[in-house]
mmCIF file of C-alpha atoms in Angstrom:
data_model
loop_
_atom_site.group_PDB
_atom_site.id
_atom_site.type_symbol
_atom_site.label_atom_id
_atom_site.label_comp_id
_atom_site.label_asym_id
_atom_site.label_seq_id
_atom_site.Cartn_x
_atom_site.Cartn_y
_atom_site.Cartn_z
ATOM 1 C CA UNK A 16 -26.859 -62.171 -22.945
ATOM 2 C CA UNK A 17 -25.521 -65.295 -21.233
ATOM 3 C CA UNK A 18 -22.978 -68.071 -21.659
ATOM 4 C CA UNK A 19 -23.818 -71.658 -22.464
ATOM 5 C CA UNK A 20 -24.820 -73.475 -19.213
ATOM 6 C CA UNK A 21 -24.838 -70.227 -17.230
ATOM 7 C CA UNK A 22 -27.563 -70.148 -14.566
ATOM 8 C CA UNK A 23 -30.115 -67.461 -15.472
ATOM 9 C CA UNK A 24 -32.818 -66.280 -13.034
ATOM 10 C CA UNK A 25 -36.301 -66.319 -14.549
ATOM 11 C CA UNK A 26 -39.110 -64.191 -13.102
ATOM 12 C CA UNK A 27 -42.694 -64.134 -14.414
ATOM 13 C CA UNK A 28 -45.062 -61.539 -12.919
ATOM 14 C CA UNK A 29 -48.823 -61.116 -13.240
ATOM 15 C CA UNK A 30 -49.989 -57.526 -12.573
ATOM 16 C CA UNK A 31 -53.650 -56.939 -11.653
ATOM 17 C CA UNK A 32 -55.445 -53.612 -11.101
ATOM 18 C CA UNK A 33 -59.176 -53.008 -10.494
ATOM 19 C CA UNK A 34 -60.107 -56.609 -11.257
ATOM 20 C CA UNK A 35 -60.989 -59.625 -9.141
ATOM 21 C CA UNK A 36 -59.158 -62.711 -10.366
ATOM 22 C CA UNK A 37 -59.580 -66.386 -9.475
ATOM 23 C CA UNK A 38 -58.089 -69.737 -10.475
ATOM 24 C CA UNK A 39 -54.679 -68.365 -11.411
ATOM 25 C CA UNK A 40 -52.665 -71.163 -13.010
ATOM 26 C CA UNK A 41 -48.910 -71.590 -13.140
ATOM 27 C CA UNK A 42 -47.364 -69.976 -16.225
ATOM 28 C CA UNK A 43 -46.756 -71.909 -19.404
ATOM 29 C CA UNK A 44 -44.078 -70.718 -21.804
ATOM 30 C CA UNK A 45 -41.985 -71.841 -24.753
ATOM 31 C CA UNK A 46 -38.334 -72.456 -23.848
ATOM 32 C CA UNK A 47 -36.732 -74.383 -26.689
ATOM 33 C CA UNK A 48 -32.966 -74.552 -26.150
ATOM 34 C CA UNK A 49 -33.267 -74.012 -22.371
ATOM 35 C CA UNK A 50 -33.367 -76.353 -19.399
ATOM 36 C CA UNK A 51 -35.800 -74.854 -16.887
ATOM 37 C CA UNK A 52 -36.181 -75.814 -13.222
ATOM 38 C CA UNK A 53 -39.616 -76.144 -11.613
ATOM 39 C CA UNK A 54 -41.321 -72.919 -10.645
ATOM 40 C CA UNK A 55 -41.201 -72.084 -6.958
ATOM 41 C CA UNK A 56 -44.274 -71.301 -4.838
ATOM 42 C CA UNK A 57 -45.535 -67.909 -6.036
ATOM 43 C CA UNK A 58 -45.052 -64.711 -4.027
ATOM 44 C CA UNK A 59 -47.697 -62.047 -3.521
ATOM 45 C CA UNK A 60 -47.165 -58.335 -2.940
ATOM 46 C CA UNK A 61 -48.071 -54.894 -4.252
ATOM 47 C CA UNK A 62 -45.966 -52.862 -6.662
ATOM 48 C CA UNK A 63 -46.300 -49.421 -8.227
ATOM 49 C CA UNK A 64 -45.687 -49.418 -11.971
ATOM 50 C CA UNK A 65 -46.045 -46.251 -14.049
ATOM 51 C CA UNK A 66 -47.723 -44.515 -11.132
ATOM 52 C CA UNK A 67 -50.358 -47.269 -10.770
ATOM 53 C CA UNK A 68 -50.560 -49.622 -7.775
ATOM 54 C CA UNK A 69 -50.908 -53.281 -8.790
ATOM 55 C CA UNK A 70 -51.459 -56.555 -6.991
ATOM 56 C CA UNK A 71 -48.628 -58.819 -8.155
ATOM 57 C CA UNK A 72 -48.210 -62.584 -8.346
ATOM 58 C CA UNK A 73 -44.562 -63.476 -8.957
ATOM 59 C CA UNK A 74 -43.285 -66.863 -10.149
ATOM 60 C CA UNK A 75 -39.532 -67.521 -9.812
ATOM 61 C CA UNK A 76 -37.167 -70.195 -11.086
ATOM 62 C CA UNK A 77 -33.842 -70.491 -12.898
ATOM 63 C CA UNK A 78 -32.762 -71.912 -16.233
ATOM 64 C CA UNK A 79 -29.737 -72.392 -18.460
ATOM 65 C CA UNK A 80 -29.185 -72.619 -22.195
ATOM 66 C CA UNK A 81 -28.141 -75.975 -23.656
ATOM 67 C CA UNK A 82 -27.050 -74.582 -27.022
ATOM 68 C CA UNK A 83 -25.492 -71.306 -28.239
ATOM 69 C CA UNK A 84 -27.153 -68.746 -30.508
ATOM 70 C CA UNK A 85 -30.056 -66.307 -30.347
ATOM 71 C CA UNK A 86 -32.795 -68.177 -28.499
ATOM 72 C CA UNK A 87 -36.411 -67.105 -27.988
ATOM 73 C CA UNK A 88 -38.010 -67.381 -24.554
ATOM 74 C CA UNK A 89 -41.770 -67.197 -24.249
ATOM 75 C CA UNK A 90 -44.233 -65.728 -24.597
ATOM 76 C CA UNK A 91 -45.437 -66.740 -21.134
ATOM 77 C CA UNK A 92 -49.169 -67.375 -20.694
ATOM 78 C CA UNK A 93 -51.006 -67.272 -17.356
ATOM 79 C CA UNK A 94 -54.564 -68.603 -17.487
ATOM 80 C CA UNK A 95 -57.080 -67.288 -14.970
ATOM 81 C CA UNK A 96 -60.726 -66.361 -14.502
ATOM 82 C CA UNK A 97 -62.073 -62.836 -14.095
ATOM 83 C CA UNK A 98 -65.047 -62.227 -11.818
ATOM 84 C CA UNK A 99 -67.174 -59.502 -13.391
ATOM 85 C CA UNK A 100 -70.631 -58.130 -12.692
ATOM 86 C CA UNK A 101 -73.014 -59.346 -15.351
ATOM 87 C CA UNK A 102 -74.388 -55.834 -15.876
ATOM 88 C CA UNK A 103 -71.094 -53.982 -15.419
ATOM 89 C CA UNK A 104 -67.789 -54.067 -17.266
ATOM 90 C CA UNK A 105 -65.687 -54.560 -14.157
ATOM 91 C CA UNK A 106 -65.564 -54.412 -10.377
ATOM 92 C CA UNK A 107 -63.952 -51.322 -8.921
ATOM 93 C CA UNK A 108 -61.025 -52.335 -6.737
ATOM 94 C CA UNK A 109 -59.378 -55.737 -6.554
ATOM 95 C CA UNK A 110 -59.544 -58.249 -3.719
ATOM 96 C CA UNK A 111 -56.022 -59.341 -2.863
ATOM 97 C CA UNK A 112 -57.227 -62.522 -1.128
ATOM 98 C CA UNK A 113 -59.301 -63.488 -4.170
ATOM 99 C CA UNK A 114 -56.346 -62.682 -6.417
ATOM 100 C CA UNK A 115 -54.104 -65.237 -4.785
ATOM 101 C CA UNK A 116 -56.652 -67.787 -3.633
ATOM 102 C CA UNK A 117 -56.852 -69.281 -7.116
ATOM 103 C CA UNK A 118 -53.438 -70.953 -6.955
ATOM 104 C CA UNK A 119 -54.005 -74.699 -6.876
ATOM 105 C CA UNK A 120 -57.662 -74.406 -5.815
ATOM 106 C CA UNK A 121 -60.442 -76.563 -7.184
ATOM 107 C CA UNK A 122 -63.150 -75.909 -9.743
ATOM 108 C CA UNK A 123 -64.904 -72.587 -9.111
ATOM 109 C CA UNK A 124 -68.634 -72.101 -9.607
ATOM 110 C CA UNK A 125 -69.108 -70.592 -13.061
ATOM 111 C CA UNK A 126 -71.784 -68.139 -11.978
ATOM 112 C CA UNK A 127 -72.938 -66.904 -8.615
ATOM 113 C CA UNK A 128 -75.257 -64.045 -7.697
ATOM 114 C CA UNK A 129 -74.858 -61.128 -10.063
ATOM 115 C CA UNK A 130 -71.318 -62.058 -11.054
ATOM 116 C CA UNK A 131 -69.986 -64.048 -13.969
ATOM 117 C CA UNK A 132 -66.773 -66.044 -14.306
ATOM 118 C CA UNK A 133 -64.887 -65.272 -17.531
ATOM 119 C CA UNK A 134 -61.702 -67.079 -18.715
ATOM 120 C CA UNK A 135 -58.757 -64.837 -19.497
ATOM 121 C CA UNK A 136 -55.199 -65.424 -20.730
ATOM 122 C CA UNK A 137 -52.509 -62.932 -19.730
ATOM 123 C CA UNK A 138 -49.693 -63.051 -22.295
ATOM 124 C CA UNK A 139 -46.169 -61.651 -21.904
ATOM 125 C CA UNK A 140 -43.840 -60.362 -24.603
ATOM 126 C CA UNK A 141 -41.243 -62.726 -26.017
ATOM 127 C CA UNK A 142 -37.624 -62.336 -24.874
ATOM 128 C CA UNK A 143 -34.561 -63.016 -27.038
ATOM 129 C CA UNK A 144 -31.401 -64.191 -25.272
ATOM 130 C CA UNK A 145 -28.022 -64.207 -26.975
ATOM 131 C CA UNK A 146 -26.265 -67.351 -25.726
ATOM 132 C CA UNK A 147 -22.485 -67.296 -26.136
ATOM 133 C CA UNK A 148 -20.383 -70.482 -26.463
ATOM 134 C CA UNK A 149 -17.715 -71.075 -23.827
ATOM 135 C CA UNK A 150 -14.337 -69.769 -25.032
ATOM 136 C CA UNK A 151 -11.687 -72.233 -26.157
ATOM 137 C CA UNK A 152 -8.785 -70.069 -24.975
ATOM 138 C CA UNK A 153 -7.524 -70.962 -21.514
ATOM 139 C CA UNK A 154 -9.753 -74.013 -21.117
ATOM 140 C CA UNK A 155 -8.138 -76.467 -18.603
ATOM 141 C CA UNK A 156 -7.649 -80.052 -19.734
ATOM 142 C CA UNK A 157 -9.795 -81.324 -16.844
ATOM 143 C CA UNK A 158 -12.672 -78.896 -17.468
ATOM 144 C CA UNK A 159 -15.969 -80.840 -17.549
ATOM 145 C CA UNK A 160 -18.461 -78.052 -18.102
ATOM 146 C CA UNK A 161 -18.980 -76.419 -14.675
ATOM 147 C CA UNK A 162 -20.204 -72.823 -15.061
ATOM 148 C CA UNK A 163 -20.440 -70.447 -12.102
ATOM 149 C CA UNK A 164 -18.370 -68.970 -9.292
ATOM 150 C CA UNK A 165 -17.278 -71.813 -7.007
ATOM 151 C CA UNK A 166 -14.976 -72.734 -4.123
ATOM 152 C CA UNK A 167 -13.825 -76.164 -2.980
ATOM 153 C CA UNK A 168 -12.917 -77.829 0.318
ATOM 154 C CA UNK A 169 -11.507 -81.337 0.682
ATOM 155 C CA UNK A 170 -10.582 -83.672 3.544
ATOM 156 C CA UNK A 171 -9.738 -87.352 4.134
ATOM 157 C CA UNK A 172 -10.771 -89.665 6.956
ATOM 158 C CA UNK A 173 -9.252 -91.591 8.619
ATOM 159 C CA UNK A 174 -5.680 -90.393 8.188
ATOM 160 C CA UNK A 175 -4.174 -93.666 9.449
ATOM 161 C CA UNK A 176 -5.263 -97.048 8.073
ATOM 162 C CA UNK A 177 -4.015 -100.527 7.308
ATOM 163 C CA UNK A 178 -3.382 -101.494 3.692
ATOM 164 C CA UNK A 179 -6.667 -102.699 2.224
ATOM 165 C CA UNK A 180 -8.806 -100.523 4.510
ATOM 166 C CA UNK A 181 -10.979 -97.746 3.056
ATOM 167 C CA UNK A 182 -10.264 -94.033 3.221
ATOM 168 C CA UNK A 183 -13.056 -91.528 2.529
ATOM 169 C CA UNK A 184 -12.171 -88.478 0.471
ATOM 170 C CA UNK A 185 -14.838 -85.769 0.923
ATOM 171 C CA UNK A 186 -14.936 -82.892 -1.583
ATOM 172 C CA UNK A 187 -17.350 -79.995 -1.091
ATOM 173 C CA UNK A 188 -18.182 -77.541 -3.888
ATOM 174 C CA UNK A 189 -19.927 -74.319 -2.864
ATOM 175 C CA UNK A 190 -20.842 -71.141 -4.685
ATOM 176 C CA UNK A 191 -23.229 -69.481 -7.089
ATOM 177 C CA UNK A 192 -23.862 -71.085 -10.440
ATOM 178 C CA UNK A 193 -25.297 -73.990 -12.363
ATOM 179 C CA UNK A 194 -24.824 -76.979 -10.059
ATOM 180 C CA UNK A 195 -26.254 -79.292 -12.718
ATOM 181 C CA UNK A 196 -22.892 -78.887 -14.484
ATOM 182 C CA UNK A 197 -20.761 -79.592 -11.380
ATOM 183 C CA UNK A 198 -19.128 -83.031 -11.469
ATOM 184 C CA UNK A 199 -16.751 -84.776 -9.094
ATOM 185 C CA UNK A 200 -13.256 -83.230 -8.879
ATOM 186 C CA UNK A 201 -10.590 -85.229 -10.688
ATOM 187 C CA UNK A 202 -7.965 -87.346 -8.913
ATOM 188 C CA UNK A 203 -4.430 -86.640 -10.061
ATOM 189 C CA UNK A 204 -3.690 -90.374 -10.061
ATOM 190 C CA UNK A 205 -5.388 -93.653 -9.167
ATOM 191 C CA UNK A 206 -2.164 -95.629 -9.111
ATOM 192 C CA UNK A 207 -1.766 -97.678 -5.940
ATOM 193 C CA UNK A 208 -5.450 -97.446 -5.011
ATOM 194 C CA UNK A 209 -8.693 -99.207 -5.598
ATOM 195 C CA UNK A 210 -11.041 -96.315 -6.360
ATOM 196 C CA UNK A 211 -14.837 -96.413 -6.152
ATOM 197 C CA UNK A 212 -17.341 -94.208 -7.916
ATOM 198 C CA UNK A 213 -18.229 -91.100 -5.874
ATOM 199 C CA UNK A 214 -21.432 -90.717 -3.902
ATOM 200 C CA UNK A 215 -23.134 -87.338 -4.313
ATOM 201 C CA UNK A 216 -25.222 -85.167 -1.978
ATOM 202 C CA UNK A 217 -27.017 -82.018 -3.150
ATOM 203 C CA UNK A 218 -28.486 -79.021 -1.380
ATOM 204 C CA UNK A 219 -29.009 -75.383 -2.375
ATOM 205 C CA UNK A 220 -25.677 -73.761 -3.196
ATOM 206 C CA UNK A 221 -23.600 -76.807 -2.258
ATOM 207 C CA UNK A 222 -22.624 -80.196 -3.685
ATOM 208 C CA UNK A 223 -20.710 -82.842 -1.731
ATOM 209 C CA UNK A 224 -18.838 -85.789 -3.257
ATOM 210 C CA UNK A 225 -17.608 -88.706 -1.139
ATOM 211 C CA UNK A 226 -15.136 -91.072 -2.754
ATOM 212 C CA UNK A 227 -13.790 -94.280 -1.240
ATOM 213 C CA UNK A 228 -10.138 -95.123 -1.925
ATOM 214 C CA UNK A 229 -8.411 -98.287 -0.706
ATOM 215 C CA UNK A 230 -4.590 -98.112 -0.541
ATOM 216 C CA UNK A 231 -2.997 -101.323 -1.805
ATOM 217 C CA UNK A 232 0.169 -101.256 0.341
ATOM 218 C CA UNK A 233 2.084 -99.505 3.092
ATOM 219 C CA UNK A 234 4.139 -97.763 0.392
ATOM 220 C CA UNK A 235 1.332 -95.201 0.040
ATOM 221 C CA UNK A 236 2.267 -91.949 1.805
ATOM 222 C CA UNK A 237 -0.645 -89.730 0.824
ATOM 223 C CA UNK A 238 -4.051 -89.499 -0.836
ATOM 224 C CA UNK A 239 -3.610 -87.917 -4.304
ATOM 225 C CA UNK A 240 -4.319 -84.307 -5.184
ATOM 226 C CA UNK A 241 -7.779 -83.406 -6.515
ATOM 227 C CA UNK A 242 -8.573 -80.633 -8.994
ATOM 228 C CA UNK A 243 -11.801 -78.907 -9.974
ATOM 229 C CA UNK A 244 -12.082 -76.537 -12.949
ATOM 230 C CA UNK A 245 -14.901 -74.144 -13.796
ATOM 231 C CA UNK A 246 -15.764 -71.231 -16.051
ATOM 232 C CA UNK A 247 -16.810 -68.009 -14.318
ATOM 233 C CA UNK A 248 -19.288 -66.088 -16.524
ATOM 234 C CA UNK A 249 -18.830 -62.920 -14.455
ATOM 235 C CA UNK A 250 -15.344 -62.274 -15.817
ATOM 236 C CA UNK A 251 -15.242 -64.777 -18.699
ATOM 237 C CA UNK A 252 -12.283 -66.718 -17.239
ATOM 238 C CA UNK A 253 -11.490 -70.350 -16.424
ATOM 239 C CA UNK A 254 -10.247 -71.307 -12.965
ATOM 240 C CA UNK A 255 -8.773 -74.465 -11.432
ATOM 241 C CA UNK A 256 -8.822 -75.211 -7.698
ATOM 242 C CA UNK A 257 -6.433 -77.858 -6.362
ATOM 243 C CA UNK A 258 -6.430 -79.511 -2.936
ATOM 244 C CA UNK A 259 -3.940 -82.011 -1.519
ATOM 245 C CA UNK A 260 -2.108 -84.266 -1.640
ATOM 246 C CA UNK A 261 -3.276 -85.357 1.812
ATOM 247 C CA UNK A 262 -0.630 -86.987 4.065
ATOM 248 C CA UNK A 263 -1.774 -90.467 5.134
ATOM 249 C CA UNK A 264 -0.196 -93.232 7.162
ATOM 250 C CA UNK A 265 -0.711 -96.716 5.716
ATOM 251 C CA UNK A 266 0.403 -99.668 7.820
ATOM 252 C CA UNK A 267 1.039 -103.191 6.629
ATOM 253 C CA UNK A 268 -2.121 -105.255 6.503
ATOM 254 C CA UNK A 269 -2.627 -107.676 9.405
#
């Protein structure tokens, strides 16, 4: 169960026991109704499942639903090749190096020695996710769709300028959530300023907006308040963070 636009971790694992596997491809899966980020570089490790030790290839990413309702995810399919003795049903014991070496490697010789190369598709079960719409109750007027648990910092520079000179307003959003839904915080007013579109910088777990404002006259005493609203799926509540106004000295233009 998840809310619309809520960031959902997605993990796809391939378990292998008593087989030698090559040419493991990245998973393919149906995800209608979801926006899915690119899969990260796979991890390799061993895991005991049901009392059996497996070699595991794990593929990680995150996704979010773009529409409400009961949505189907998968099945996921991982294509690979099994290396099997021509006169035996399988090889006892798996080679961990061979298991992982297939990621992104080239074409493998179909047959070598007494072994044959046999295509195989590993298929996962399908998963159903119940996607809930965002509640209408308590929704702030400036809410633009941000979903997650966020904090905000803001600052202006310089704090003393001449009328007609630029001031940079830097707003930093940090937290855990769907940063694709995070947009620039809203200015309380643009009156008395020439305001430019914000520049955006992204990194993992952080989004920075820089906005240039030019005060028109020395009557300006501060840079306006900014507000950022988001929906927190952990407790199902809306929140609004406000920063400013920011005291600023504006001198008459020379």
